[in-house]
Coordinates of C-alpha atoms and ligand atoms in Angstrom, one line a residue:
X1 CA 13.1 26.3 -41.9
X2 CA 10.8 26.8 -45.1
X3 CA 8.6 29.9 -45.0
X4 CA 5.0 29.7 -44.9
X5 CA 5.6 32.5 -47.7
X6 CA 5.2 33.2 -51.5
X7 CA 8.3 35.7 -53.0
X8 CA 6.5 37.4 -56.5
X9 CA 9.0 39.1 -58.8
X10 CA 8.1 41.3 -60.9
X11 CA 9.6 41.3 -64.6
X12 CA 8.6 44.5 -65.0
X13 CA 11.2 46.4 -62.9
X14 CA 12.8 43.6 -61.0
X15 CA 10.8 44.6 -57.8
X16 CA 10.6 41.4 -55.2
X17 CA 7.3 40.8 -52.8
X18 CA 7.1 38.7 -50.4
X19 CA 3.8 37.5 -49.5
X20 CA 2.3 35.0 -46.7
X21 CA 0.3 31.6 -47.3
X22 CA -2.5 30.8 -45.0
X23 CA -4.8 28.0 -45.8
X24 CA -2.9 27.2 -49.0
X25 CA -4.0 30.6 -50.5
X26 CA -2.9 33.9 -50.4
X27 CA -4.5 37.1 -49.6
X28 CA -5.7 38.8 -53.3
X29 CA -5.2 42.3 -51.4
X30 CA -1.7 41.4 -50.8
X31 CA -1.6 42.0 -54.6
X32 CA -2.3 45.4 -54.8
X33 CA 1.5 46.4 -53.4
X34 CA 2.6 45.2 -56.9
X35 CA 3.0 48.0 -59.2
X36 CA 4.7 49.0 -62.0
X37 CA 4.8 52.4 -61.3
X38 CA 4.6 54.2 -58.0
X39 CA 0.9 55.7 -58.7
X40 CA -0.6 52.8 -59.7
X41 CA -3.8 51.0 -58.7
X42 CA -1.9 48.2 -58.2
X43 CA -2.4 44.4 -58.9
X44 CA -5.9 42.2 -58.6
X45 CA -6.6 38.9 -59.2
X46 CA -8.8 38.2 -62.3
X47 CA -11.1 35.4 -61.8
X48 CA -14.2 34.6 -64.5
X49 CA -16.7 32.7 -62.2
X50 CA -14.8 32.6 -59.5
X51 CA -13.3 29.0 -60.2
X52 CA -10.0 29.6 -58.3
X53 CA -11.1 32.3 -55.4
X54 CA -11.9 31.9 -52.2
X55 CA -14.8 34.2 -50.9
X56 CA -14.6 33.3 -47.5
X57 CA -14.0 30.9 -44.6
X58 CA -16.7 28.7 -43.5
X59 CA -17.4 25.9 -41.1
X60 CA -20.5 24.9 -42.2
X61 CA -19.8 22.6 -44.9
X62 CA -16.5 20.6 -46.4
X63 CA -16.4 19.4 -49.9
X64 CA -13.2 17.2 -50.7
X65 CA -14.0 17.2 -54.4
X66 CA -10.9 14.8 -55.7
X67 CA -12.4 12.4 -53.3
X68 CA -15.6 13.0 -53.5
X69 CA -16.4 13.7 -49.9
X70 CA -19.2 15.9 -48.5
X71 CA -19.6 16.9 -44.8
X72 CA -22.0 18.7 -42.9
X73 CA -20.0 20.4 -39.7
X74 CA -18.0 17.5 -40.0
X75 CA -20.1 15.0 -40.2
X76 CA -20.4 13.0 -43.8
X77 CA -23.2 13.1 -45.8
X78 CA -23.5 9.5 -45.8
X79 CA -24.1 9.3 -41.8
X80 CA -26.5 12.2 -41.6
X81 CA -28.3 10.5 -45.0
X82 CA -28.3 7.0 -43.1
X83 CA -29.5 7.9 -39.5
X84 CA -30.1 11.9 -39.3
X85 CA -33.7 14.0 -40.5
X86 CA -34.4 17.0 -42.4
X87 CA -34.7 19.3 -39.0
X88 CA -32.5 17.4 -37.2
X89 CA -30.0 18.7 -40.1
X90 CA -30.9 21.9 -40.4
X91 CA -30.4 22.5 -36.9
X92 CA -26.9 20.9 -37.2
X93 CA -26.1 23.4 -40.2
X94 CA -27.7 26.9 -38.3
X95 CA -26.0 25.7 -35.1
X96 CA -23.0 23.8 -35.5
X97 CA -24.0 20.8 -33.1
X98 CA -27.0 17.9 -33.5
X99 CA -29.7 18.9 -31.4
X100 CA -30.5 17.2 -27.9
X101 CA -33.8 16.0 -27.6
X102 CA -35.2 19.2 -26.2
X103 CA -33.8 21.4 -28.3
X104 CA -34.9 18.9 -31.2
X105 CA -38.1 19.2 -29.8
X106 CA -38.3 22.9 -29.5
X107 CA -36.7 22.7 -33.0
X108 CA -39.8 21.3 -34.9
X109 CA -42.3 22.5 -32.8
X110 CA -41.2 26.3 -33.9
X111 CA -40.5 25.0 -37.6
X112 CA -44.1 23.0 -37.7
X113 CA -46.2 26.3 -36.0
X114 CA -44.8 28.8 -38.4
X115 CA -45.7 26.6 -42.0
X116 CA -49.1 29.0 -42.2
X117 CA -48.8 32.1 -44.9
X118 CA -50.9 35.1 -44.6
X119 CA -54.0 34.7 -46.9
X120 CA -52.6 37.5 -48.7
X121 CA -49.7 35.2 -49.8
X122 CA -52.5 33.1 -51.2
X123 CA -54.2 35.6 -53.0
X124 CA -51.3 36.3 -54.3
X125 CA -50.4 32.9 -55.6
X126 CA -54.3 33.2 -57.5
X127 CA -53.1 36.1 -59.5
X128 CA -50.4 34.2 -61.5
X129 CA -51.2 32.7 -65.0
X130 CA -52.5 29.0 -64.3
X131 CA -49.2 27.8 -65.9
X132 CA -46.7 29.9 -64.2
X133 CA -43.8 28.0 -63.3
X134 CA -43.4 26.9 -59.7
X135 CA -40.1 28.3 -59.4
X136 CA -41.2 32.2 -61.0
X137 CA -44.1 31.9 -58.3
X138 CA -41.7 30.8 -55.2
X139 CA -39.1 33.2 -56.3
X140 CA -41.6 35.6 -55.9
X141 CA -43.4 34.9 -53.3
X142 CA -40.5 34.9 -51.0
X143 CA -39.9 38.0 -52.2
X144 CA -42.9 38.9 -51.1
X145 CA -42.8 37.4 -47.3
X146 CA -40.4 40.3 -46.3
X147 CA -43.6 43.0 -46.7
X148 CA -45.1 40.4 -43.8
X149 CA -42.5 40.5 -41.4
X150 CA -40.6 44.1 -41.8
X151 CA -38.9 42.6 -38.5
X152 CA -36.5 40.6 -40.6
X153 CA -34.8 44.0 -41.6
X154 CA -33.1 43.7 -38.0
X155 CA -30.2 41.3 -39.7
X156 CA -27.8 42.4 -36.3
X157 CA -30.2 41.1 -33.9
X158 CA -29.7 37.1 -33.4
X159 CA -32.9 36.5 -32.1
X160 CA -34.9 38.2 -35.4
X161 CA -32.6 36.3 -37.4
X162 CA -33.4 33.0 -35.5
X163 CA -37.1 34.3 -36.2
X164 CA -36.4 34.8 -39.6
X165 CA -34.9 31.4 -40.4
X166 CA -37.8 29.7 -38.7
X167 CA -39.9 31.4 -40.6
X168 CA -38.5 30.5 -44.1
X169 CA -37.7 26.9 -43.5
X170 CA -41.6 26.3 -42.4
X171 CA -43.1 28.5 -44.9
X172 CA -40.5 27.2 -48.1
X173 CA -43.0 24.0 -48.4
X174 CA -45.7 26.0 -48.2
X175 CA -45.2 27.9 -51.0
X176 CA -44.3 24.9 -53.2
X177 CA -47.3 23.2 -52.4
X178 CA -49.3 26.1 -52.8
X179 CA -47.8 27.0 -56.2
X180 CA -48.3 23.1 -57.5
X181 CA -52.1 23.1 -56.3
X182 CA -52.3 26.3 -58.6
X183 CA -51.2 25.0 -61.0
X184 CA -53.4 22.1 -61.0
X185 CA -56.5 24.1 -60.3
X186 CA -56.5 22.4 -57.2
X187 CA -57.8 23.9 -53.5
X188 CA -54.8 24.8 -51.2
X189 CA -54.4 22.3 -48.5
X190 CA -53.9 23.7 -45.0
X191 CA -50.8 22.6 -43.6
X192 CA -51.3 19.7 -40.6
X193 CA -49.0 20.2 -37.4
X194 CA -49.4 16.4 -36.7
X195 CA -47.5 15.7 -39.6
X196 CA -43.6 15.5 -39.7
X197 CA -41.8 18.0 -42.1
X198 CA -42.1 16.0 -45.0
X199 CA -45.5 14.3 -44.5
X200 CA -47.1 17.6 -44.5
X201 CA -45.5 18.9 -47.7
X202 CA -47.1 15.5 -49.1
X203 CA -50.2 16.2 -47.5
X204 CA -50.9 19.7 -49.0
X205 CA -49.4 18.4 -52.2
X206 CA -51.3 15.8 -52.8
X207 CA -54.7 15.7 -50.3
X208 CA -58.0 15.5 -51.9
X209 CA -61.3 14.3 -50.4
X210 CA -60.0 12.6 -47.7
X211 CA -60.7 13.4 -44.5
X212 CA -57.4 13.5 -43.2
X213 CA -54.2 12.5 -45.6
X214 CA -51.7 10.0 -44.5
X215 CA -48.6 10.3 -46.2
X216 CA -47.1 7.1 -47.3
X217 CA -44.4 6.4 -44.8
X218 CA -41.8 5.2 -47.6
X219 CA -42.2 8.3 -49.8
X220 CA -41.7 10.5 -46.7
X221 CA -38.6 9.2 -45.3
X222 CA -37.0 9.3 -48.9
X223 CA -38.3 13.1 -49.3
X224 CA -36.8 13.3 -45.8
X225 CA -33.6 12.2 -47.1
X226 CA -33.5 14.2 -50.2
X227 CA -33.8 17.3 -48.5
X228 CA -30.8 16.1 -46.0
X229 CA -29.0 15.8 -49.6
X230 CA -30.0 18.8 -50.8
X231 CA -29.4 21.1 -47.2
X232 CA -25.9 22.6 -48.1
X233 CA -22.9 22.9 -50.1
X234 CA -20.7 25.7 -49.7
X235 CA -20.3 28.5 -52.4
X236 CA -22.3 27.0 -54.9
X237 CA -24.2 29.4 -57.2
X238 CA -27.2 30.5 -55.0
X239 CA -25.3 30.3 -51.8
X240 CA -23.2 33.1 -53.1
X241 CA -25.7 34.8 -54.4
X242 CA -27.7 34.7 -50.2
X243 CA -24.3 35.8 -49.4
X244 CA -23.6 38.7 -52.0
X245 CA -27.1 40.2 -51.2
X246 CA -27.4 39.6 -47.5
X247 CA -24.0 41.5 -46.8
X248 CA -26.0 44.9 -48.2
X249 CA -27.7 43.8 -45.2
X250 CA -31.0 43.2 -47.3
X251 CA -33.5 40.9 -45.1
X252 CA -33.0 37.2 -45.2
X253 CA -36.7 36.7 -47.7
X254 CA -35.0 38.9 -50.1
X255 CA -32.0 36.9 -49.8
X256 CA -33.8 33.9 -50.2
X257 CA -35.7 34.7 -52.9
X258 CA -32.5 35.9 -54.7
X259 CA -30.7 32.6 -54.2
X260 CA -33.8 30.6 -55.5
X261 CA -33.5 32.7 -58.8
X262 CA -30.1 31.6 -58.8
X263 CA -30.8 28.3 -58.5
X264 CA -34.1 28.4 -60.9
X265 CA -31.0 27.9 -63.7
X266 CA -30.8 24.7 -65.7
X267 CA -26.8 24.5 -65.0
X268 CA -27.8 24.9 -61.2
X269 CA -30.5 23.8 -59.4
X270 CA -32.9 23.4 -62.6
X271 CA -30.7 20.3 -63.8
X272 CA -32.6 17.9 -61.8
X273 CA -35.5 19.0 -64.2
X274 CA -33.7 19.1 -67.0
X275 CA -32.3 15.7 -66.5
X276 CA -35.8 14.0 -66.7
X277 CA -36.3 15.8 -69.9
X278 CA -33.2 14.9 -71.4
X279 CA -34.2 10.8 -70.7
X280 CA -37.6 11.2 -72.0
X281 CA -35.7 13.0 -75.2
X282 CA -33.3 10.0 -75.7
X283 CA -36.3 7.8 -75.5
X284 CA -34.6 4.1 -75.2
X285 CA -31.5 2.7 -74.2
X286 CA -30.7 2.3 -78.7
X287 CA -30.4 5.7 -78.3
X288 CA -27.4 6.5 -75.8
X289 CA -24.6 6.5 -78.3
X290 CA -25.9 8.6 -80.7
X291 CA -26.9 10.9 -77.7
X292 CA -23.7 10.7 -76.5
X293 CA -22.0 11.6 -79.5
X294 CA -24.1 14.8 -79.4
X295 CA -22.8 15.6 -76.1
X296 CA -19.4 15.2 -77.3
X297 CA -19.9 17.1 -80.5
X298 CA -21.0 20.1 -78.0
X299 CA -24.5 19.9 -79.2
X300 CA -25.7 19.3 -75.8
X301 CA -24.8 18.5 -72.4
X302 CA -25.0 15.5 -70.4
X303 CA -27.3 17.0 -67.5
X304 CA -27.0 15.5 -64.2
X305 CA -23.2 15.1 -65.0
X306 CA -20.2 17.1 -64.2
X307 CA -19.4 19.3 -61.0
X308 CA -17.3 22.6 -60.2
X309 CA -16.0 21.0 -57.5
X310 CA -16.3 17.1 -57.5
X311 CA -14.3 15.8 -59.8
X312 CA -15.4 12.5 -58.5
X313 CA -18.6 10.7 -58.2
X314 CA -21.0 13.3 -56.2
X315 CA -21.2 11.2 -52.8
X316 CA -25.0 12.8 -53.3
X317 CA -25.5 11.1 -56.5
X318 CA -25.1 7.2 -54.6
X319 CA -27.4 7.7 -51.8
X320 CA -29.7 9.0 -54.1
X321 CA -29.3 6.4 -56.9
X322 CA -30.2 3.4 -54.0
X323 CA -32.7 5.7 -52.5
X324 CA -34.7 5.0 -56.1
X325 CA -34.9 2.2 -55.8
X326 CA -36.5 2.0 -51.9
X327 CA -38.8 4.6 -53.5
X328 CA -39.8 2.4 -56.7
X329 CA -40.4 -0.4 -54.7
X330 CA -43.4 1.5 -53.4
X331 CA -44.5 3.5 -55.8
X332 CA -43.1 0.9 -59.4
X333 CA -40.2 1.2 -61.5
X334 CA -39.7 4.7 -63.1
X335 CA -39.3 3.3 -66.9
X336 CA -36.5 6.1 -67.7
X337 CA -34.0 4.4 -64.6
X338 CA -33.5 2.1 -66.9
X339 CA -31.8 4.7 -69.6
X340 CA -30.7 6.8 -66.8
X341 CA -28.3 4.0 -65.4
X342 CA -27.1 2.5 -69.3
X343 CA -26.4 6.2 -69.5
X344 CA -24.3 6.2 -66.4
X345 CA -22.5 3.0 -67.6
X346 CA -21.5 4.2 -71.1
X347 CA -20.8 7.8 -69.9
X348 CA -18.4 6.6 -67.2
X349 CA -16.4 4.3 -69.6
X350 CA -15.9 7.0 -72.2
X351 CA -12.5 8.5 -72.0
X352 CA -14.7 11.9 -73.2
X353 CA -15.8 12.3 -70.1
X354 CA -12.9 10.4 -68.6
X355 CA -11.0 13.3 -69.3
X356 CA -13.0 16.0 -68.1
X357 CA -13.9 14.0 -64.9
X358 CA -17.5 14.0 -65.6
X359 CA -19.3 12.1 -62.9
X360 CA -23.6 11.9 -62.3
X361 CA -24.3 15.1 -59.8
X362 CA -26.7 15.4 -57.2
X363 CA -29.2 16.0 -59.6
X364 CA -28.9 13.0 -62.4
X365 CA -30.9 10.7 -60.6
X366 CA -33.2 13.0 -57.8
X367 CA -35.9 13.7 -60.7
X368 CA -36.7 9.7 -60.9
X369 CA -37.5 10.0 -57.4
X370 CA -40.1 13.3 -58.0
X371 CA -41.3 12.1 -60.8
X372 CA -42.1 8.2 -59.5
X373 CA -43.8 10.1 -56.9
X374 CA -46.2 11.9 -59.6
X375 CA -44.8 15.3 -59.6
X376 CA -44.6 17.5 -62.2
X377 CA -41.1 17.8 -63.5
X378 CA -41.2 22.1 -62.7
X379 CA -41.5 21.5 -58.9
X380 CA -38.1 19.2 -59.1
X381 CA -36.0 23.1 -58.4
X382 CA -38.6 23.7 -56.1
X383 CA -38.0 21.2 -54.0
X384 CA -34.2 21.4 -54.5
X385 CA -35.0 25.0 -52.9
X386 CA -36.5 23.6 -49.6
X387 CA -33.8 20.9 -49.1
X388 CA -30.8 24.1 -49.3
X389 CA -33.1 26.7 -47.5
X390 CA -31.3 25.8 -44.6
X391 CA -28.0 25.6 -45.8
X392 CA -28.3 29.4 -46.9
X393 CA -29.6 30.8 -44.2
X394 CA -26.7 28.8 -42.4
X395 CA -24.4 30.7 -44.7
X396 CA -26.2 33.6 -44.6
X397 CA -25.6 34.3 -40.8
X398 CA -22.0 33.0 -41.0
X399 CA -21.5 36.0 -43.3
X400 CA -22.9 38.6 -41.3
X401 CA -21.2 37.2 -38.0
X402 CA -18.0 37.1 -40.2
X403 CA -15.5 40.3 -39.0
X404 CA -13.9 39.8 -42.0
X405 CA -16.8 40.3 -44.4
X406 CA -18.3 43.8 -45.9
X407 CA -20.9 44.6 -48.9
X408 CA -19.9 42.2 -51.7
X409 CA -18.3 44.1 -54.4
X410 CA -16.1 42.6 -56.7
X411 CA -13.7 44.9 -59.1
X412 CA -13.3 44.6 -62.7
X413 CA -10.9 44.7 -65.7
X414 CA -12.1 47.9 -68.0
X415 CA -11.8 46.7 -71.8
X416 CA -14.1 49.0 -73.5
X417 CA -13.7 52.0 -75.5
X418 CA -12.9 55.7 -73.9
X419 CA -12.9 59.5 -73.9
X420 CA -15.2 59.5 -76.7
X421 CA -17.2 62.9 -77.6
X422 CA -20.8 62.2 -78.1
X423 CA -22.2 62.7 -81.7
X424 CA -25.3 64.4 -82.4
X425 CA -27.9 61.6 -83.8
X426 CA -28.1 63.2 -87.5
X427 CA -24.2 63.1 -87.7
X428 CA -23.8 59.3 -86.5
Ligands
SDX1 C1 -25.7 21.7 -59.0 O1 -21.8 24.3 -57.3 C2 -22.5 23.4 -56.7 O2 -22.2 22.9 -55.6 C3 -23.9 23.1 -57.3 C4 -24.7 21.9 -56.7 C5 -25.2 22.3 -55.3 O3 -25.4 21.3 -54.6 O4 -25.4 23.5 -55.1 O5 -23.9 20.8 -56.6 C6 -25.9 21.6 -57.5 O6 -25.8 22.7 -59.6 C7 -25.1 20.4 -59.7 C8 -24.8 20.7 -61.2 C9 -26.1 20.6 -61.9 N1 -25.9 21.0 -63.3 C10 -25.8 20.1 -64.3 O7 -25.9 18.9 -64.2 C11 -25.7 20.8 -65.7 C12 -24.7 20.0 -66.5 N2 -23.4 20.2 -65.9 C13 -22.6 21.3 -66.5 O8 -23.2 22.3 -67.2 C14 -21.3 21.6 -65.7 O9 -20.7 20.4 -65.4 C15 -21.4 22.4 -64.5 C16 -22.2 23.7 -64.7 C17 -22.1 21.7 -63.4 C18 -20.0 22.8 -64.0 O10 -19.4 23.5 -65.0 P1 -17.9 24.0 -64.9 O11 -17.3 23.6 -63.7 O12 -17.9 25.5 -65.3 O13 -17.2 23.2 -66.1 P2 -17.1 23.7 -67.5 O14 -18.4 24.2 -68.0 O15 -15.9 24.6 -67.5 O16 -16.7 22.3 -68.3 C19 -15.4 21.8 -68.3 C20 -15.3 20.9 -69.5 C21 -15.8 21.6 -70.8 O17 -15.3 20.9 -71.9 P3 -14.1 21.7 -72.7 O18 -14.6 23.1 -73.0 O19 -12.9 21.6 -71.8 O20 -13.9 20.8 -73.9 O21 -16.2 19.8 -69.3 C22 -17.3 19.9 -70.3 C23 -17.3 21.3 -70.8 O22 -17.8 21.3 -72.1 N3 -18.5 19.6 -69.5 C24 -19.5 18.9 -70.0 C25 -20.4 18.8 -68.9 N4 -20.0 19.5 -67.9 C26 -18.8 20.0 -68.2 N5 -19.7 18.3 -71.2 C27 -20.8 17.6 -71.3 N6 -21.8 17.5 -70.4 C28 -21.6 18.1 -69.2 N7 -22.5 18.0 -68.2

């Protein structure tokens, strides 16, 4: 019978390992027994970006990336899109199981009475430039929500980290509305506990005289559904990051606020942003070829395409694409759909990108949606930020309850210069 094993020979000296496979992978420790000589380190892996390791088991969240499949605990994204809600998710990523009705209920009523910030937290917010970019404010002021709550330090006890997470998934919208308003020169808008999850980020986003704001119920249910889209997928970029500086056992804000400045970057979570821009720049449908040309010169990149993982269509990128539509309907046609979709057309039959397996991401068509909706194309990451704040605090206890995890620490492969005798500044 066929062993579940690899055998490594070593050309070196001849020397034979044997090896075991589990989940199709093998263990990079089981490396360091190959040696050349008998006092040596011994083998690693060496793995820019991480493209072919594995950091970790998980059961939060399966990407099938040749097929373009994305599930939640098992469920697929297109389910949970089509019938589920924001909290109703989030619940299903922290826990592992959709919520009863009770536990629903006790769900949202802890998520809805913890959306206030400490006035301090506001203040705060007053002292940036007018102009400071949403995401440099909410990176920073979730940074700043672990000196409020010096609790969330106890990252072994279940219930603080329940807290914790309760906490940051009420406050995230918060911040982004509070950080928009800001920037508009706007009064901050108290959050409204009548409102669900997504009617209130509308309502302290957008309220003005009115006595009481009623979020349109159209735009709601697709915000609704773009943070569902947005609420997890595995190791991405700022996942990791949650993970890498919540196993130093740092406190879930700082965590958070690391994993937002991961995912403030234009090849991350800042693509959805840079998308919009990258329409407005191509200006009509005339100018797609010439555009794409660019692209496949290397001038540029087609943002909103292309995916570490999928090397399909991003299952994200469909229900989002119809979901503009339901949204336009409501709110009238977002002119740059129009280039965004000739775009898709001609990007998808060019053998370019063919090749490379290029597909529209999660984020090629979610910035129509914000900015049909009359927000500023710098909130777009913001709001990327509040749909995965779940996801990494999922991850983020998954890696502390993990007996296999420690502190982060990857090695390295030393090519510099050595031994050198330091020269005195008048003899260099
Ligand atoms: C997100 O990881 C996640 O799960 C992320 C995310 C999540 O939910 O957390 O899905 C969210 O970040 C989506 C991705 C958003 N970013 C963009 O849309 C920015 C544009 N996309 C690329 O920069 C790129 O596709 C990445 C960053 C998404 C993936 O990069 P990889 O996997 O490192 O691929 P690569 O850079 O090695 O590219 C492989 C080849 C290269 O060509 P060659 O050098 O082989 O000739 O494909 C080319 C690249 O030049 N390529 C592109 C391209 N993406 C890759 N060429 C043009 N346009 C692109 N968008």
């Amino acid at each position: 019978m066929a062993k579940n094993t690899l055998t490594i020979t070593d050309n070196r000296n001849g020397a034979t390992y044997e090896v075991p496979i589990q989940n199709d992978t093998v263990r990079a420790m089981d490396l360091r027994q190959i040696k050349e000589h008998s006092d040596d380190f011994g083998m690693m892996s060496y793995d820019p970006a991480f493209k072919n390791t594995a950091s970790t088991t998980s059961r939060i969240t399966l990407i099938d990336g040749a097929r373009g499949v994305l599930q939640y605990r098992g469920y697929s994204i297109e389910e949970l899109a089509a019938k589920s809600s924001f909290l109703e998710v989030a619940h299903l990523l922290i826990s592992g199981e959709l919520p009863n009705t009770d536990e629903l209920g006790e769900f949202q009523h802890q998520i809805t009475h913890h959306t206030m910030v400490h006035e301090n937290i506001r203040e705060f917010i007053d002292a940036f430039r007018y102009d400071a970019h949403p995401m440099g404010i909410l990176v920073s002021t979730v940074a700043a929500l672990s000196t409020f709550y010096p609790d969330a330090k106890e990252v072994s006890d279940p219930a603080s980290r329940r807290l914790q997470m309760h906490r940051l998934i009420a406050k995230m919208p918060t911040l982004a509305a509070y950080a928009y308003r800001h920037r508009r020169g706007l009064p901050y808008i108290y959050p409204d506990n009548d409102l669900s999850y997504a009617g209130n980020l509308l309502n302290m986003l957008f309220k003005m005289t009115e006595v009481r704001y009623e979020p349109n119920p159209t735009v709601a249910k697709a915000l609704d559904v773009l943070f569902i889209l947005h609420a997890d997928h595995e190791q991405n970029c700022s996942t990791s990051s949650m993970r890498a500086v919540g196993s130093s056992r740092a406190d879930p804000f700082s965590a958070t606020a690391a994993a937002c400045a991961a995912l403030y970057g234009p090849l991350h979570g800042g693509a959805n942003e840079a998308v919009v821009r990258m329409l407005a720049e191509i200006g009509s449908v005339s100018n797609i070829p010439s555009y794409l040309e660019r692209v496949k010169q290397g001038e540029v990149r087609l943002m909103g395409f292309g995916h570490r993982v999928y090397k399909n269509y991003d299952p994200r990128a469909k229900v989002i694409k119809s979901l503009a539509y339901d949204v336009f309907s409501e709110l009238g046609q977002n002119p740059l759909i129009d280039i965004a979709v000739e775009l898709e057309g001609k990007a998808l039959d060019d053998p370019y990108f063919a090749e490379r397996k290029l597909y529209p991401n999660v984020d090629f068509y979610s910035g129509l949606i914000y900015q049909s909706m009359n927000l500023p194309m710098d909130i777009f990451p913001v709001l990327f930020a509040i749909g995965r704040t779940p996801g990494w605090l999922a991850q983020w206890e998954e890696m502390l309850t993990d007996a296999e995890q420690k502190i982060a620490r990857p090695r390295q492969v030393y090519v510099g210069k050595r031994d050198r005798s330091y020269v005195p500044i008048d003899q260099r």
